[in-house]
Tab-separated table of C-alpha atoms and ligand atoms in Angstrom:
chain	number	residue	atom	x	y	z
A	1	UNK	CA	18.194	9.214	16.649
A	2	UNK	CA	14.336	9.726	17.662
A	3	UNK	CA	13.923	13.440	17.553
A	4	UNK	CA	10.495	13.483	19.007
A	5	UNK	CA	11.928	11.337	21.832
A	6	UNK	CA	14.938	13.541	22.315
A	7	UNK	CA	13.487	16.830	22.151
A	8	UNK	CA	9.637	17.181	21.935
A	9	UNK	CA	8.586	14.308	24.581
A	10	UNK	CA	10.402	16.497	27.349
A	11	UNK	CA	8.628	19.520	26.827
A	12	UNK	CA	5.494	17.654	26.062
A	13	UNK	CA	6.181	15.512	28.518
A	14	UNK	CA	6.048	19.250	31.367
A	15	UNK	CA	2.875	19.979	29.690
A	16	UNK	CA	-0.669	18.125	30.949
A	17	UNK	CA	-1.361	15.335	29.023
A	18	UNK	CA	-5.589	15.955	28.140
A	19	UNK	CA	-4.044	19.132	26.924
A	20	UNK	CA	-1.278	17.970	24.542
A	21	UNK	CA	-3.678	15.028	23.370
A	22	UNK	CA	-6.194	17.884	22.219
A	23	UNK	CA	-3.424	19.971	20.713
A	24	UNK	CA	-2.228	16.475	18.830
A	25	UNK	CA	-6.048	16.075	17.527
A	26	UNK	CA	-6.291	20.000	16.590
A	27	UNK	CA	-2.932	19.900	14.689
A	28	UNK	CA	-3.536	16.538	13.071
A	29	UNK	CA	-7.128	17.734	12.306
A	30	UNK	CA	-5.409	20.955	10.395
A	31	UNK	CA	-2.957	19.046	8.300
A	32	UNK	CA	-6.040	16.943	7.581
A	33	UNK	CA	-7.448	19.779	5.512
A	34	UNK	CA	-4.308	19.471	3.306
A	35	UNK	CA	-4.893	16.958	0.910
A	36	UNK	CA	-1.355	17.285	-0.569
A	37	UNK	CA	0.404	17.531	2.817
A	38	UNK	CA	-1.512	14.445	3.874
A	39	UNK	CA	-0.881	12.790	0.508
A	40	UNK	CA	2.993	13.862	0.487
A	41	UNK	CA	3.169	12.121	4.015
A	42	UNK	CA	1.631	9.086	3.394
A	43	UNK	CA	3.959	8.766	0.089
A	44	UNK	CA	6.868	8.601	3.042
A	45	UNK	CA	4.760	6.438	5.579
A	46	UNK	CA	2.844	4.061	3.407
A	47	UNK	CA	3.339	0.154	4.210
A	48	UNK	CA	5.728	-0.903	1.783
A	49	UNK	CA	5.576	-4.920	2.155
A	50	UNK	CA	2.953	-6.934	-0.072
A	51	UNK	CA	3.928	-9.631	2.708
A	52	UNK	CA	2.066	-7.138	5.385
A	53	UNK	CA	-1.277	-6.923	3.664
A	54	UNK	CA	-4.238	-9.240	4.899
A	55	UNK	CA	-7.761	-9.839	3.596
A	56	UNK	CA	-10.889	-10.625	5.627
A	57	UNK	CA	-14.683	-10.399	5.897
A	58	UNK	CA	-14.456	-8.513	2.686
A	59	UNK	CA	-11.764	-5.939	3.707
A	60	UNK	CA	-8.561	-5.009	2.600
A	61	UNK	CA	-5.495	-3.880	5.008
A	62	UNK	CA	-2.346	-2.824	4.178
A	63	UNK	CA	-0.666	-4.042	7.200
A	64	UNK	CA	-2.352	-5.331	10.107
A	65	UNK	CA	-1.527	-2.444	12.266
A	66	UNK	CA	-4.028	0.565	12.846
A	67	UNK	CA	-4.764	2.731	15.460
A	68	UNK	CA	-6.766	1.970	18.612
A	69	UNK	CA	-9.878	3.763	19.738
A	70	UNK	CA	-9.555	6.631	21.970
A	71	UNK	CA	-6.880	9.064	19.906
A	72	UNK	CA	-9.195	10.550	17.563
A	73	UNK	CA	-12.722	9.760	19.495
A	74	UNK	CA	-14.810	12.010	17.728
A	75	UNK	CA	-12.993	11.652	13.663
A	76	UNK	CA	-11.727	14.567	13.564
A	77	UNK	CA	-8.612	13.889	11.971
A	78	UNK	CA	-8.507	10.238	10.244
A	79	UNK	CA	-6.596	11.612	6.713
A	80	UNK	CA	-3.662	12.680	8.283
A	81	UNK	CA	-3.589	9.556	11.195
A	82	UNK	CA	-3.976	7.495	8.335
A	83	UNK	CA	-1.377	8.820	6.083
A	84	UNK	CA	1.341	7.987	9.034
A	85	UNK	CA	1.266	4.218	7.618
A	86	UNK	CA	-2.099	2.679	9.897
A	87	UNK	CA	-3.400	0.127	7.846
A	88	UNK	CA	-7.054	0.722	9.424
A	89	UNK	CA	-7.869	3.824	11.582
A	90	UNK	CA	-11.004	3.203	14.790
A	91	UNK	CA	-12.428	6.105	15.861
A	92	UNK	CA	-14.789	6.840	18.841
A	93	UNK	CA	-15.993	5.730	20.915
A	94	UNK	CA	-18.900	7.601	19.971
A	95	UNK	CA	-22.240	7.436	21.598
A	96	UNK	CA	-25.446	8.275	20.214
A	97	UNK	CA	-25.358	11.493	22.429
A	98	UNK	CA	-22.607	14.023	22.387
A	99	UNK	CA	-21.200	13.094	26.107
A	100	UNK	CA	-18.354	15.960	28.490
A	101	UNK	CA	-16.996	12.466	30.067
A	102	UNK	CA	-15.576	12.507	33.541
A	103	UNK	CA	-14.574	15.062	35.636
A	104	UNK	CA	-10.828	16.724	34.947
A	105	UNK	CA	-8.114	15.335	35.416
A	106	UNK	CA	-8.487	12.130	33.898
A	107	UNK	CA	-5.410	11.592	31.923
A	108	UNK	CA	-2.322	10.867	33.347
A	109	UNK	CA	1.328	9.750	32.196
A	110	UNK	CA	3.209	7.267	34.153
A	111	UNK	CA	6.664	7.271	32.426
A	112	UNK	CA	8.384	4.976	34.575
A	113	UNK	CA	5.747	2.058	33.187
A	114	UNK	CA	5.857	3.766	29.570
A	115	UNK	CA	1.784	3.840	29.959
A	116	UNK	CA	-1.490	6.167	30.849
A	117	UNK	CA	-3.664	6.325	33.197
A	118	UNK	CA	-6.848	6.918	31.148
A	119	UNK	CA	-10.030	7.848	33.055
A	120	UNK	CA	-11.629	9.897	30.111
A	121	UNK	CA	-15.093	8.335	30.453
A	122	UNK	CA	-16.029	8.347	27.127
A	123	UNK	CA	-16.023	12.195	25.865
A	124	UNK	CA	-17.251	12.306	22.502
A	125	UNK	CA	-19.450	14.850	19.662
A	126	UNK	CA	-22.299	12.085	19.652
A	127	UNK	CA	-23.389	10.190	16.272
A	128	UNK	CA	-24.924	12.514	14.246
A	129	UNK	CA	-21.908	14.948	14.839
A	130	UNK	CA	-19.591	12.062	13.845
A	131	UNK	CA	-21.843	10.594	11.124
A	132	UNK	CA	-21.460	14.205	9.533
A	133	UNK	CA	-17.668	14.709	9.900
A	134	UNK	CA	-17.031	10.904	8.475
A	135	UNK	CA	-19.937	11.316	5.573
A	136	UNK	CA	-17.377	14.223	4.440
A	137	UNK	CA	-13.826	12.548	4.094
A	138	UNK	CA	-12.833	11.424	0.457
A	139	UNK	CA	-10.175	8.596	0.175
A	140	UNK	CA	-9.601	6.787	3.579
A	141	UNK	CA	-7.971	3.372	5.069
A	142	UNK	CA	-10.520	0.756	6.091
A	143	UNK	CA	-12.490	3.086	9.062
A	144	UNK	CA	-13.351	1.478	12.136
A	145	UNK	CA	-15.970	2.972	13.569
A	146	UNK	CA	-16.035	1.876	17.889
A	147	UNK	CA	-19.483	2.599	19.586
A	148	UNK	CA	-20.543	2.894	22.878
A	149	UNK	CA	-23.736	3.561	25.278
A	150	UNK	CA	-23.897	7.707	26.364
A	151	UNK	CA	-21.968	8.698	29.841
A	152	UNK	CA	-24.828	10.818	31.256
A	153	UNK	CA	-22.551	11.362	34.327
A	154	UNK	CA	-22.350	10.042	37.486
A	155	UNK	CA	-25.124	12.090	39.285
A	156	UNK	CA	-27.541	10.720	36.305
A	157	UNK	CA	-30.065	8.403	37.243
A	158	UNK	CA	-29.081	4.442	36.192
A	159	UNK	CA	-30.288	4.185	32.895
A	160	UNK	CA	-32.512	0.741	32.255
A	161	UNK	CA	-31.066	-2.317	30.036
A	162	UNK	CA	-33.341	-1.257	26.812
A	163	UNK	CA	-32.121	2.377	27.226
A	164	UNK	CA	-28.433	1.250	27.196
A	165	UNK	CA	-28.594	-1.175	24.473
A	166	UNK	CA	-31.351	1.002	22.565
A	167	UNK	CA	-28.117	3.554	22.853
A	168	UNK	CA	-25.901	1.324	21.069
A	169	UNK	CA	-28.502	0.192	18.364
A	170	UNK	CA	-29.259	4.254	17.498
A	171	UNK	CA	-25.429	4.790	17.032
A	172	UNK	CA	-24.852	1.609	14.861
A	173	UNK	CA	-27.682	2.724	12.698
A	174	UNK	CA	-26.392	6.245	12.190
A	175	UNK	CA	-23.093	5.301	11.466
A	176	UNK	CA	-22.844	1.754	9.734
A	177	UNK	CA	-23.185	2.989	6.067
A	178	UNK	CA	-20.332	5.064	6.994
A	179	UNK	CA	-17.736	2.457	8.623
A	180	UNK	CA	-15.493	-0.361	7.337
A	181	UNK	CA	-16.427	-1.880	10.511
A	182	UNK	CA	-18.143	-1.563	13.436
A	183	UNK	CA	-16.691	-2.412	16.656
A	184	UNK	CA	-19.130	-2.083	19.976
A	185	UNK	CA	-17.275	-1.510	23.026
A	186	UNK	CA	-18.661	-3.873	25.589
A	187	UNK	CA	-16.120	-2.653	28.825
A	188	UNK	CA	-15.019	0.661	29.136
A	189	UNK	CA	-13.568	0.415	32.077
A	190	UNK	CA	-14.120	4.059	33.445
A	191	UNK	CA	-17.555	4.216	33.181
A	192	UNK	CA	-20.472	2.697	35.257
A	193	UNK	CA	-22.858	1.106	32.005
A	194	UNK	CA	-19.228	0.052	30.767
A	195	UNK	CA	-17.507	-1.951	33.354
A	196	UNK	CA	-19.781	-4.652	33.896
A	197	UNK	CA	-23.199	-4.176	32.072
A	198	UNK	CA	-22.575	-7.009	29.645
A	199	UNK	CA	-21.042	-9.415	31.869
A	200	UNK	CA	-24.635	-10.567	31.848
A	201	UNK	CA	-24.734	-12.935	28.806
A	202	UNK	CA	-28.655	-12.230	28.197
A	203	UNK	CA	-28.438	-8.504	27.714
A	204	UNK	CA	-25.349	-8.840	25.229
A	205	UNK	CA	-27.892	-11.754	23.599
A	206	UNK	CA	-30.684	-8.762	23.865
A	207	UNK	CA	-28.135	-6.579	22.069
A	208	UNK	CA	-27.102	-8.929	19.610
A	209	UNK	CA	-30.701	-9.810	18.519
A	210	UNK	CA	-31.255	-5.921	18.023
A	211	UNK	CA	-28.634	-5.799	15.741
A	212	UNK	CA	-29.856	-8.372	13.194
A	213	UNK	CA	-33.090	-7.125	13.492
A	214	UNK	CA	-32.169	-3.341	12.773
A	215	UNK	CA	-34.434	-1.834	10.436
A	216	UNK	CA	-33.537	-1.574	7.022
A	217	UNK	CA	-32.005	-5.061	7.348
A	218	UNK	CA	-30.048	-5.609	10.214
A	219	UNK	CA	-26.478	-5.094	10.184
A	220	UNK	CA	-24.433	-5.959	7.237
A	221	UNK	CA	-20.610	-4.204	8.103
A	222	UNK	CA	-18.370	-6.642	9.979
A	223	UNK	CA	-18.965	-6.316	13.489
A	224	UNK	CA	-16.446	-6.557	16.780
A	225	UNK	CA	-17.164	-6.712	20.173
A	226	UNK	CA	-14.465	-4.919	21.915
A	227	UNK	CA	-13.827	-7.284	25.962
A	228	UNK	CA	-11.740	-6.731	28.690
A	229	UNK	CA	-9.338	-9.238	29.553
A	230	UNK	CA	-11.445	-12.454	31.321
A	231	UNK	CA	-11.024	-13.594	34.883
A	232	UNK	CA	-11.453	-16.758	34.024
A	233	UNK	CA	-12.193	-19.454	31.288
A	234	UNK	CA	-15.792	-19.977	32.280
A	235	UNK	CA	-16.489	-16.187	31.475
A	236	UNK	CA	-15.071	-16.414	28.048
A	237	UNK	CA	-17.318	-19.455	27.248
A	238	UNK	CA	-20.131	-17.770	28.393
A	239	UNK	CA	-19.591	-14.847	26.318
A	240	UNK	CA	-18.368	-17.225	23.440
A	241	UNK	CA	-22.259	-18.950	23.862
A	242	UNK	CA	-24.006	-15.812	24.635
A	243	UNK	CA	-22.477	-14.763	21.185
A	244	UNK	CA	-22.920	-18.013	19.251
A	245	UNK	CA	-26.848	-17.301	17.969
A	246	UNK	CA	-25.841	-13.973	16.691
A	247	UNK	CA	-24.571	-13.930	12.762
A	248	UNK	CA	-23.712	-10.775	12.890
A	249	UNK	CA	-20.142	-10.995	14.859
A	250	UNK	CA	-16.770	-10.916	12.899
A	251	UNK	CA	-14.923	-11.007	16.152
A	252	UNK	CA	-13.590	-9.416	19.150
A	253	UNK	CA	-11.147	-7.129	20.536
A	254	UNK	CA	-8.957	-6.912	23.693
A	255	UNK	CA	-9.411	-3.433	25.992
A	256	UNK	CA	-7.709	-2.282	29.058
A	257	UNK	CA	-8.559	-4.363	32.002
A	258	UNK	CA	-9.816	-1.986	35.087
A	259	UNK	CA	-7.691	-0.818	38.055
A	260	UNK	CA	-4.087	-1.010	38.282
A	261	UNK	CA	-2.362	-4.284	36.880
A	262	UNK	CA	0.400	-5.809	39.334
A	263	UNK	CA	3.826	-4.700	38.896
A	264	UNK	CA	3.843	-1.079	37.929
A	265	UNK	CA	7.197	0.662	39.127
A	266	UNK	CA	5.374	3.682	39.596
A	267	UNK	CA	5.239	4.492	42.936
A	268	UNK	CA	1.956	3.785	44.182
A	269	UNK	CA	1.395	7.167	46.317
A	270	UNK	CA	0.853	8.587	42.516
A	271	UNK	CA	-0.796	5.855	41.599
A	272	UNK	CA	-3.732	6.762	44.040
A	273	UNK	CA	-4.102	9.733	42.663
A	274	UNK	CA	-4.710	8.469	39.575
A	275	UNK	CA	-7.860	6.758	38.411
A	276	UNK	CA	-8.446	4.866	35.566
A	277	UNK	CA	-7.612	1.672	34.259
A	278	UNK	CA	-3.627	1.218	32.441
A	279	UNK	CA	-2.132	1.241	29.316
A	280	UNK	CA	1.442	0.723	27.298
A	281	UNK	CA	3.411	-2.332	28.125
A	282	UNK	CA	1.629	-3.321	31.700
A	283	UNK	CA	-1.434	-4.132	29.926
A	284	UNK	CA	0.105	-6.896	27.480
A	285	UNK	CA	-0.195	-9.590	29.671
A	286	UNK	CA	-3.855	-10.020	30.423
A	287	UNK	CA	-4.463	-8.626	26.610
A	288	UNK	CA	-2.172	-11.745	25.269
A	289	UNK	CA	-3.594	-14.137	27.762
A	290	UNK	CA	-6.920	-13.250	26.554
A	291	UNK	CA	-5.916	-13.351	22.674
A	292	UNK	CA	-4.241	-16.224	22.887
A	293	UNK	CA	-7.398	-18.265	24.842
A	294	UNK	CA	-10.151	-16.518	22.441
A	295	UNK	CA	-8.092	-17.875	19.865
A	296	UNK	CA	-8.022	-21.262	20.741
A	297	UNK	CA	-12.118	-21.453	21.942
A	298	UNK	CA	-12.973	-19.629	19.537
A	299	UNK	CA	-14.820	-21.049	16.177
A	300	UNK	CA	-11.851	-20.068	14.144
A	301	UNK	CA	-13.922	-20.268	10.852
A	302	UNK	CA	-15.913	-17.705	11.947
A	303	UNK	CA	-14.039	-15.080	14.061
A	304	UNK	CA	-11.091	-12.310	13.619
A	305	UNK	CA	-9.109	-11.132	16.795
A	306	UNK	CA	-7.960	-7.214	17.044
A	307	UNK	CA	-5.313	-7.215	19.931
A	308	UNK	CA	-3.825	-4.196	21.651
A	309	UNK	CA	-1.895	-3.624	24.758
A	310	UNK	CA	1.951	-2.194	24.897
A	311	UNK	CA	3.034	-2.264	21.329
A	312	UNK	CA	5.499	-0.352	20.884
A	313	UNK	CA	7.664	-2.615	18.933
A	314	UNK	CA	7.521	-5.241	15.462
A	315	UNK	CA	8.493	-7.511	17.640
A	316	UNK	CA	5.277	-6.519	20.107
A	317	UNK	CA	2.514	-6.772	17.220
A	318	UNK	CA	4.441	-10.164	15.706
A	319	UNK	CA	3.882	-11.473	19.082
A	320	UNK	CA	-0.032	-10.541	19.191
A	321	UNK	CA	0.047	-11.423	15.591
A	322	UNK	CA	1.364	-14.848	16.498
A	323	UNK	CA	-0.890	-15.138	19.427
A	324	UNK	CA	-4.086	-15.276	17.511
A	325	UNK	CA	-4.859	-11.400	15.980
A	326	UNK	CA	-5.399	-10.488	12.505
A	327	UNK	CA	-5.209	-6.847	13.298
A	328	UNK	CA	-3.546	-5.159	15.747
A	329	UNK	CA	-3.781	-1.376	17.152
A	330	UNK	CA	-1.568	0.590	19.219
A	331	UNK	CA	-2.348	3.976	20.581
A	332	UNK	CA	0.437	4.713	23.630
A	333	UNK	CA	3.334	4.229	21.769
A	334	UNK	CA	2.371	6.877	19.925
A	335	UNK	CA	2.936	8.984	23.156
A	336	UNK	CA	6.463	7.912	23.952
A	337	UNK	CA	7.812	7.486	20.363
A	338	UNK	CA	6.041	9.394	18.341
A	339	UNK	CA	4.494	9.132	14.915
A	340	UNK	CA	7.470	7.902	13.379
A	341	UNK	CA	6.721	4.293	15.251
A	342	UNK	CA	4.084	3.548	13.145
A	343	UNK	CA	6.358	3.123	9.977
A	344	UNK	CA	8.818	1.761	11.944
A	345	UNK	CA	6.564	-0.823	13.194
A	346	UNK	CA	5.781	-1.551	9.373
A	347	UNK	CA	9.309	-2.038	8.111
A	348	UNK	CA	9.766	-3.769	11.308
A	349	UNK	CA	6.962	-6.089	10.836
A	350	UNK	CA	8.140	-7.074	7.257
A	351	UNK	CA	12.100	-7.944	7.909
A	352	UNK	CA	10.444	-10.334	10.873
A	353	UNK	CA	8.655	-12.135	8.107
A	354	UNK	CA	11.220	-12.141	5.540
A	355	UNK	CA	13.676	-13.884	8.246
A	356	UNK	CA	10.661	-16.248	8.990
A	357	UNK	CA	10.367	-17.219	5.310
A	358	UNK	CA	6.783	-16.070	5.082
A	359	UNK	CA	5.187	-14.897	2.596
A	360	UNK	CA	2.115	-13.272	3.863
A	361	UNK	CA	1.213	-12.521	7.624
A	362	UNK	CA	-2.206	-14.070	7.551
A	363	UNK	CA	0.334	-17.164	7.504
A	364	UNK	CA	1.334	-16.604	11.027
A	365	UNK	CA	-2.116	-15.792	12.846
A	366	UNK	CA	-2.000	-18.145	15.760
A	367	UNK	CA	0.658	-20.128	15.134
A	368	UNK	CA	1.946	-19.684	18.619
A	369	UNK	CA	-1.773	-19.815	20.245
B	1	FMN	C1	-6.168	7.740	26.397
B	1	FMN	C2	-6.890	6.487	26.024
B	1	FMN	C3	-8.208	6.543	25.621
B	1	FMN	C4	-8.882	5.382	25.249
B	1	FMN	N1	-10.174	5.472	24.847
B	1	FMN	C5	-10.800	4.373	24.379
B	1	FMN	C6	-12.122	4.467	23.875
B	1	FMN	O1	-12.736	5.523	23.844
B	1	FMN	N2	-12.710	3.326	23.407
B	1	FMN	C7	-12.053	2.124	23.398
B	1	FMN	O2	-12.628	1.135	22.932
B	1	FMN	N3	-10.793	2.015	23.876
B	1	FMN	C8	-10.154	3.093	24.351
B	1	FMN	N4	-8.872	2.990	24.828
B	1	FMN	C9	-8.175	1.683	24.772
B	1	FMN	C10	-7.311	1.605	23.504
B	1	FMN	O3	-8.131	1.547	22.360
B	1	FMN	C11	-6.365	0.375	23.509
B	1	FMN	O4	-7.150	-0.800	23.530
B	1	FMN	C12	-5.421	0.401	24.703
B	1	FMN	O5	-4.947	1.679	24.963
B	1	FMN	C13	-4.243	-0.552	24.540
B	1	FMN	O6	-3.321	-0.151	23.574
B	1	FMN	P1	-1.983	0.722	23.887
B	1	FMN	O7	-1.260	0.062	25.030
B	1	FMN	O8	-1.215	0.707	22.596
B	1	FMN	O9	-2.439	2.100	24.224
B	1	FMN	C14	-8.206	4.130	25.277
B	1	FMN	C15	-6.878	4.078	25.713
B	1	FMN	C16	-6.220	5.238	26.087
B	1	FMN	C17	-4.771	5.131	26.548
């Protein structure tokens, strides 16, 4: 039996949900002080399978399965989140200034749909804050490190292109000698800059062409560029050519589309009360659609795909897995299952490959793209 789904989702479940995500982040960030308690945990949780564990761009993951952006936005608590079995742990996103987000309430449950309404905006402690807090942990899973331009609010002037991309540019420079990887969300979908700034294929070139150029070198972690789900073919060759000049890029990664996806069974009365853009299993479709055509346009010699969107099973990462990802992430399942899933997901992960005959997941990577 799940015992966090039996007893403490109920009474979690009463509670509101910004309020029992910051109680998750303030207990995990105590038992993160704990060395042995995290270490004693991750001797339970730790991906067993040598068949899980892929290689790329220089990195090393356990399993292809880590944890999305958004849970711990400003790393406060990446030893214990990591000792529950993520092969890779993204934090953020963080913008170069610390930023309060939107206006309360702007997280929401929608049980019937098993997903959240998310309409955080992008609340973080800013780079420096970050940079510090990171700079301090000892051992640690590959790090993701998912960066974004400041939400000055709505009642703030528009900011100009240079001062949104010279945003990004200060935050990667802070925090690359501190991250596996950095991975530049491109669409929050919440917040003005991040719905549909970079739809523009010359500012993400402008952006691109700042990171090579950075001082001290230009970038040299593996970079993703974190895209909602396309509308349409012609916009993910565009952003395919817009990227094309830029060495940096190891590849992309799926986020929520905006607005409500068809088909929710929650009633849409609540749904209008709820803003924000959808997560958990009625975001998988546009998420695979869009893994599964970045994988196939894509110059596959060159690029890595990170998919997310309603995993809550093996069989739900297998299927991204299958569909063109080399990592996956999963942050609402965490919500309705608990931490327990992420193990589960692991063990999961390796009987599907043992019944498949493979020997090592990287096999599998687009084989049904
Ligand atoms: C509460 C919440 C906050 C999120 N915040 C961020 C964020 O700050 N940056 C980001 O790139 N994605 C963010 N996301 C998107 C997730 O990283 C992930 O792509 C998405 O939730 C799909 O996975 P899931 O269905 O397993 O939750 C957020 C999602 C949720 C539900």
């Amino acid at each position: 039996m799940n015992l966090y789904r039996a007893l403490l989702a109920p009474l979690l479940f009463r509670l509101d949900a910004e309020n029992v995500h910051a109680l998750a982040i303030r207990g995990a960030e105590l038992a993160s002080s704990s060395p042995r308690l995290c270490s004693h945990i991750a001797r339970r949780h730790a991906p067993r399978s040598a068949r899980l564990a892929i290689e790329f761009a220089g990195l090393r993951f356990a399993t292809p399965l880590g944890l999305a952006a958004g849970f711990d936005k400003s790393a406060r608590a990446v030893p214990l989140l990591a000792a529950l079995g993520f092969g890779h742990v993204e934090v953020g996103s963080i913008s170069a200034q610390p930023s309060a987000g939107n206006p309360k309430p702007r997280l929401f449950r929608i049980p019937q749909d098993r997903g959240i309404v998310v309409n955080y905006g992008l609340p973080n402690d800013g780079a420096e804050r970050v940079a510090q807090r990171v700079g301090a942990l000892r051992a640690r899973p590959p790090l993701g490190i998912n960066i974004v331009s400041t939400n000055r609010g709505a009642s703030a002037p528009p900011e100009s292109d240079e001062a949104v991309i010279a945003d990004y540019l200060e935050s990667a420079r802070r925090l690359q000698p501190l991250a596996d990887y950095l991975c530049l969300n491109l669409s929050c979908p919440n917040t003005r800059e991040g719905r549909g700034f970079f739809h523009e294929p010359a500012r993400l070139a402008r952006l691109l062409q700042g990171l090579d150029t950075m001082a001290q070198g230009g970038i040299r972690k593996p970079i993703f560029l974190k895209v909602a789900p396309f509308q349409s073919p012609a916009d993910l060759e565009a952003l395919l050519a817009a990227v094309e000049p830029a060495r940096c890029v190891t590849g992309f990664s799926v986020n929520l589309p905006p607005g409500k996806p068809p088909g929710l069974k929650t009633p849409a009365a609540q749904l209008a009360v709820m803003p924000g853009a959808v997560s958990g299993p009625a975001a998988a479709p546009a998420a695979d659609a869009t893994l599964r055509e970045l994988y196939r346009r894509m110059d596959r010699s060159r690029y890595r795909l990170i998919g997310s969107g309603g995993i809550f099973t093996a069989e739900d990462a297998y299927r991204k897995i299958r569909l063109g990802a080399s990592l996956v992430q999963l942050m609402t399942a965490l919500v309705y299952e608990g931490p327990g899933v992420v193990a589960s997901i692991n063990s999961g992960l390796a009987r599907l490959l043992e019944r498949d005959g493979v020997r090592h997941i990287g096999d599998v990577v687009g084989v049904d793209a």
